[in-house]
PDB file of C-alpha atoms in Angstrom:
ATOM      1  CA  MET A 749    -109.077 -52.505-170.937  1.00  0.00           C
ATOM      2  CA  ILE A 750    -105.721 -51.245-169.719  1.00  0.00           C
ATOM      3  CA  LYS A 751    -105.500 -48.861-166.797  1.00  0.00           C
ATOM      4  CA  GLN A 752    -102.311 -46.905-166.078  1.00  0.00           C
ATOM      5  CA  ARG A 753    -101.484 -44.007-163.813  1.00  0.00           C
ATOM      6  CA  LEU A 754     -99.628 -41.313-165.734  1.00  0.00           C
ATOM      7  CA  VAL A 755     -97.811 -38.510-163.959  1.00  0.00           C
ATOM      8  CA  LEU A 756     -95.923 -35.844-165.845  1.00  0.00           C
ATOM      9  CA  ASN A 757     -92.925 -34.984-163.733  1.00  0.00           C
ATOM     10  CA  PHE A 758     -89.419 -33.816-164.570  1.00  0.00           C
ATOM     11  CA  GLU A 759     -88.101 -37.326-165.192  1.00  0.00           C
ATOM     12  CA  ASN A 760     -90.909 -38.279-167.583  1.00  0.00           C
ATOM     13  CA  ILE A 761     -90.765 -34.977-169.436  1.00  0.00           C
ATOM     14  CA  LEU A 762     -86.980 -35.182-169.846  1.00  0.00           C
ATOM     15  CA  ARG A 763     -87.278 -38.790-171.047  1.00  0.00           C
ATOM     16  CA  ALA A 764     -89.823 -37.704-173.681  1.00  0.00           C
ATOM     17  CA  LYS A 765     -87.652 -34.778-174.805  1.00  0.00           C
ATOM     18  CA  ILE A 766     -84.619 -37.048-175.184  1.00  0.00           C
ATOM     19  CA  TYR A 767     -86.694 -39.655-177.014  1.00  0.00           C
ATOM     20  CA  PHE A 768     -87.971 -37.160-179.593  1.00  0.00           C
ATOM     21  CA  PHE A 769     -84.571 -35.504-179.939  1.00  0.00           C
ATOM     22  CA  LEU A 770     -82.821 -38.802-180.623  1.00  0.00           C
ATOM     23  CA  LYS A 771     -85.601 -40.051-182.862  1.00  0.00           C
ATOM     24  CA  LYS A 772     -86.067 -36.989-185.047  1.00  0.00           C
ATOM     25  CA  SER A 773     -83.776 -34.045-184.457  1.00  0.00           C
ATOM     26  CA  ILE A 774     -80.359 -35.621-184.067  1.00  0.00           C
ATOM     27  CA  TRP A 775     -80.332 -36.609-187.751  1.00  0.00           C
ATOM     28  CA  LYS A 776     -81.116 -33.045-188.796  1.00  0.00           C
ATOM     29  CA  TYR A 777     -78.262 -31.711-186.682  1.00  0.00           C
ATOM     30  CA  LEU A 778     -75.897 -34.372-187.986  1.00  0.00           C
ATOM     31  CA  ILE A 779     -76.685 -33.524-191.617  1.00  0.00           C
ATOM     32  CA  MET A 780     -76.539 -29.797-190.889  1.00  0.00           C
ATOM     33  CA  THR A 781     -73.107 -30.072-189.259  1.00  0.00           C
ATOM     34  CA  LEU A 782     -71.783 -32.244-192.103  1.00  0.00           C
ATOM     35  CA  VAL A 783     -72.881 -29.629-194.624  1.00  0.00           C
ATOM     36  CA  LEU A 784     -71.435 -26.876-192.434  1.00  0.00           C
ATOM     37  CA  GLY A 785     -68.168 -28.807-192.073  1.00  0.00           C
ATOM     38  CA  PHE A 786     -67.785 -28.984-195.846  1.00  0.00           C
ATOM     39  CA  LEU A 787     -68.955 -25.435-196.585  1.00  0.00           C
ATOM     40  CA  LYS A 788     -67.143 -23.706-193.735  1.00  0.00           C
ATOM     41  CA  PRO A 789     -64.360 -25.956-192.409  1.00  0.00           C
ATOM     42  CA  ILE A 790     -62.502 -24.756-189.352  1.00  0.00           C
ATOM     43  CA  SER A 791     -59.201 -23.238-190.519  1.00  0.00           C
ATOM     44  CA  GLY A 792     -56.704 -25.904-191.473  1.00  0.00           C
ATOM     45  CA  LEU A 793     -58.880 -28.865-190.472  1.00  0.00           C
ATOM     46  CA  ASN A 794     -60.397 -31.627-192.530  1.00  0.00           C
ATOM     47  CA  PRO A 795     -64.103 -31.017-193.326  1.00  0.00           C
ATOM     48  CA  ILE A 796     -65.129 -34.208-191.488  1.00  0.00           C
ATOM     49  CA  VAL A 797     -63.193 -33.180-188.371  1.00  0.00           C
ATOM     50  CA  SER A 798     -64.781 -29.731-188.623  1.00  0.00           C
ATOM     51  CA  ALA A 799     -68.234 -31.302-188.873  1.00  0.00           C
ATOM     52  CA  VAL A 800     -67.550 -33.431-185.774  1.00  0.00           C
ATOM     53  CA  ILE A 801     -66.422 -30.344-183.842  1.00  0.00           C
ATOM     54  CA  TYR A 802     -69.528 -28.439-184.962  1.00  0.00           C
ATOM     55  CA  PHE A 803     -71.736 -31.368-183.969  1.00  0.00           C
ATOM     56  CA  ILE A 804     -70.161 -31.614-180.510  1.00  0.00           C
ATOM     57  CA  GLY A 805     -70.435 -27.838-180.066  1.00  0.00           C
ATOM     58  CA  ILE A 806     -74.115 -27.797-180.978  1.00  0.00           C
ATOM     59  CA  ASN A 807     -74.823 -30.689-178.611  1.00  0.00           C
ATOM     60  CA  VAL A 808     -72.992 -28.952-175.778  1.00  0.00           C
ATOM     61  CA  ILE A 809     -75.499 -26.133-176.220  1.00  0.00           C
ATOM     62  CA  LEU A 810     -78.632 -28.238-176.888  1.00  0.00           C
ATOM     63  CA  TRP A 811     -78.461 -30.780-174.027  1.00  0.00           C
ATOM     64  CA  PRO A 812     -78.474 -28.217-171.220  1.00  0.00           C
ATOM     65  CA  LEU A 813     -81.331 -26.429-173.011  1.00  0.00           C
ATOM     66  CA  GLN A 814     -83.287 -29.699-173.115  1.00  0.00           C
ATOM     67  CA  TYR A 815     -82.681 -30.118-169.380  1.00  0.00           C
ATOM     68  CA  LEU A 816     -83.752 -26.559-168.553  1.00  0.00           C
ATOM     69  CA  SER A 817     -86.796 -26.816-170.804  1.00  0.00           C
ATOM     70  CA  ALA A 818     -87.904 -30.027-169.083  1.00  0.00           C
ATOM     71  CA  LYS A 819     -87.344 -28.434-165.663  1.00  0.00           C
ATOM     72  CA  THR A 820     -89.450 -25.395-166.607  1.00  0.00           C
ATOM     73  CA  PHE A 821     -92.213 -27.491-168.169  1.00  0.00           C
ATOM     74  CA  ALA A 822     -92.361 -29.769-165.125  1.00  0.00           C
ATOM     75  CA  LYS A 823     -92.949 -26.746-162.879  1.00  0.00           C
ATOM     76  CA  LYS A 824     -95.747 -25.430-165.131  1.00  0.00           C
ATOM     77  CA  ILE A 825     -97.687 -28.592-165.830  1.00  0.00           C
ATOM     78  CA  SER A 826     -99.702 -30.497-163.301  1.00  0.00           C
ATOM     79  CA  PHE A 827    -100.789 -33.759-164.864  1.00  0.00           C
ATOM     80  CA  ASP A 828    -101.639 -36.722-162.661  1.00  0.00           C
ATOM     81  CA  ALA A 829    -104.250 -39.055-164.064  1.00  0.00           C
ATOM     82  CA  ASP A 830    -105.453 -42.611-164.300  1.00  0.00           C
ATOM     83  CA  VAL A 831    -105.766 -43.416-167.972  1.00  0.00           C
ATOM     84  CA  GLU A 832    -107.941 -46.232-169.280  1.00  0.00           C
ATOM     85  CA  PHE A 833    -107.278 -47.561-172.761  1.00  0.00           C
ATOM     86  CA  ASN A 834    -109.971 -49.667-174.411  1.00  0.00           C
ATOM     87  CA  ASP A 835    -110.845 -50.588-177.988  1.00  0.00           C
ATOM     88  CA  ARG A 836    -113.021 -47.558-178.668  1.00  0.00           C
ATOM     89  CA  GLU A 837    -111.669 -44.746-176.509  1.00  0.00           C
ATOM     90  CA  ILE A 838    -109.204 -43.417-173.990  1.00  0.00           C
ATOM     91  CA  LEU A 839    -110.570 -42.154-170.674  1.00  0.00           C
ATOM     92  CA  ILE A 840    -108.465 -39.781-168.598  1.00  0.00           C
ATOM     93  CA  HIS A 841    -109.493 -39.501-164.938  1.00  0.00           C
ATOM     94  CA  HIS A 842    -107.532 -36.562-163.519  1.00  0.00           C
ATOM     95  CA  ASN A 843    -106.462 -37.100-159.903  1.00  0.00           C
ATOM     96  CA  ASN A 844    -105.562 -33.479-159.203  1.00  0.00           C
ATOM     97  CA  LYS A 845    -108.819 -31.957-160.472  1.00  0.00           C
ATOM     98  CA  GLU A 846    -112.397 -33.032-160.935  1.00  0.00           C
ATOM     99  CA  LEU A 847    -112.210 -33.751-164.636  1.00  0.00           C
ATOM    100  CA  ILE A 848    -112.722 -36.797-166.824  1.00  0.00           C
ATOM    101  CA  GLU A 849    -111.653 -36.490-170.450  1.00  0.00           C
ATOM    102  CA  ASN A 850    -112.845 -38.799-173.174  1.00  0.00           C
ATOM    103  CA  LYS A 851    -110.522 -39.122-176.185  1.00  0.00           C
ATOM    104  CA  ASP A 852    -110.784 -41.283-179.261  1.00  0.00           C
ATOM    105  CA  TRP A 853    -107.787 -43.103-180.719  1.00  0.00           C
ATOM    106  CA  ASN A 854    -107.123 -40.212-183.126  1.00  0.00           C
ATOM    107  CA  TRP A 855    -105.630 -38.475-180.084  1.00  0.00           C
ATOM    108  CA  ILE A 856    -102.692 -40.882-180.439  1.00  0.00           C
ATOM    109  CA  LYS A 857    -100.691 -40.139-183.562  1.00  0.00           C
ATOM    110  CA  LYS A 858     -98.257 -43.039-183.326  1.00  0.00           C
ATOM    111  CA  ILE A 859     -97.457 -46.001-181.103  1.00  0.00           C
ATOM    112  CA  ASP A 860     -93.835 -47.174-180.895  1.00  0.00           C
ATOM    113  CA  ILE A 861     -93.131 -50.392-179.054  1.00  0.00           C
ATOM    114  CA  ASN A 862     -89.622 -51.278-178.019  1.00  0.00           C
ATOM    115  CA  LYS A 863     -88.119 -53.664-175.522  1.00  0.00           C
ATOM    116  CA  ASN A 864     -88.453 -51.431-172.440  1.00  0.00           C
ATOM    117  CA  ARG A 865     -91.259 -48.980-173.205  1.00  0.00           C
ATOM    118  CA  ILE A 866     -94.333 -48.280-175.225  1.00  0.00           C
ATOM    119  CA  TRP A 867     -94.320 -44.721-176.565  1.00  0.00           C
ATOM    120  CA  LEU A 868     -97.595 -43.032-177.414  1.00  0.00           C
ATOM    121  CA  THR A 869     -97.116 -39.881-179.469  1.00  0.00           C
ATOM    122  CA  ILE A 870     -99.931 -37.420-178.869  1.00  0.00           C
ATOM    123  CA  ASN A 871    -101.473 -35.887-181.983  1.00  0.00           C
ATOM    124  CA  GLN A 872    -100.885 -32.159-181.495  1.00  0.00           C
ATOM    125  CA  LYS A 873     -98.798 -29.387-183.087  1.00  0.00           C
ATOM    126  CA  ARG A 874     -95.819 -29.934-180.839  1.00  0.00           C
ATOM    127  CA  PRO A 875     -95.565 -33.702-180.396  1.00  0.00           C
ATOM    128  CA  PHE A 876     -95.509 -35.022-176.894  1.00  0.00           C
ATOM    129  CA  GLY A 877     -94.846 -38.561-175.809  1.00  0.00           C
ATOM    130  CA  ILE A 878     -96.293 -40.711-173.097  1.00  0.00           C
ATOM    131  CA  SER A 879     -94.203 -43.696-172.173  1.00  0.00           C
ATOM    132  CA  ILE A 880     -95.401 -46.770-170.388  1.00  0.00           C
ATOM    133  CA  PRO A 881     -92.773 -49.214-169.105  1.00  0.00           C
ATOM    134  CA  THR A 882     -93.424 -52.669-170.523  1.00  0.00           C
ATOM    135  CA  ASN A 883     -92.618 -54.272-167.173  1.00  0.00           C
ATOM    136  CA  LYS A 884     -95.863 -52.697-165.844  1.00  0.00           C
ATOM    137  CA  LEU A 885     -97.898 -54.378-168.577  1.00  0.00           C
ATOM    138  CA  SER A 886     -99.010 -57.925-169.182  1.00  0.00           C
ATOM    139  CA  GLU A 887     -98.429 -59.705-172.484  1.00  0.00           C
ATOM    140  CA  GLN A 888    -102.105 -59.122-173.316  1.00  0.00           C
ATOM    141  CA  ASP A 889    -101.673 -55.389-172.723  1.00  0.00           C
ATOM    142  CA  ILE A 890     -98.602 -55.264-174.962  1.00  0.00           C
ATOM    143  CA  ASP A 891    -100.488 -57.203-177.650  1.00  0.00           C
ATOM    144  CA  PHE A 892    -103.337 -54.682-177.357  1.00  0.00           C
ATOM    145  CA  PHE A 893    -100.940 -51.804-178.107  1.00  0.00           C
ATOM    146  CA  LYS A 894     -99.343 -53.794-180.948  1.00  0.00           C
ATOM    147  CA  GLN A 895    -102.802 -54.271-182.451  1.00  0.00           C
ATOM    148  CA  LYS A 896    -103.560 -50.549-182.111  1.00  0.00           C
ATOM    149  CA  SER A 897    -100.206 -49.591-183.660  1.00  0.00           C
ATOM    150  CA  ASN A 898    -100.977 -51.650-186.774  1.00  0.00           C
ATOM    151  CA  LYS A 899    -104.227 -49.790-187.495  1.00  0.00           C
TER     152      LYS A 899
END
């Protein structure tokens, strides 16, 4: 059994937004701007240079929106819980309200393990990620998540 305290604050929400943006969306924007650069190059510029300018322009707009979205979401949500992971289920003991949730492992859509963090992608319409720093986990805990990610 692994027990972790999870708090959704601005920093954690922004980290999750950046993670999903870099993992999924950045490739869509890169392809879109390449196509746009070739179909509608900026007057007198090479299509590749146009695509790079489009890509930079879109990112100048998107990154502040990510920041503002995380700020707004952090003000709305109030999630502070001790979460217990075991072989059969996930128990969420909310610290800010008298509620205990019992979830099965279908609640987790995907587990990504990298050097610094374990990312748990929640199975819902708009994906949300929970990250657990690996330095807060033992080798047995990391192996547990590796085993769960292979199922």
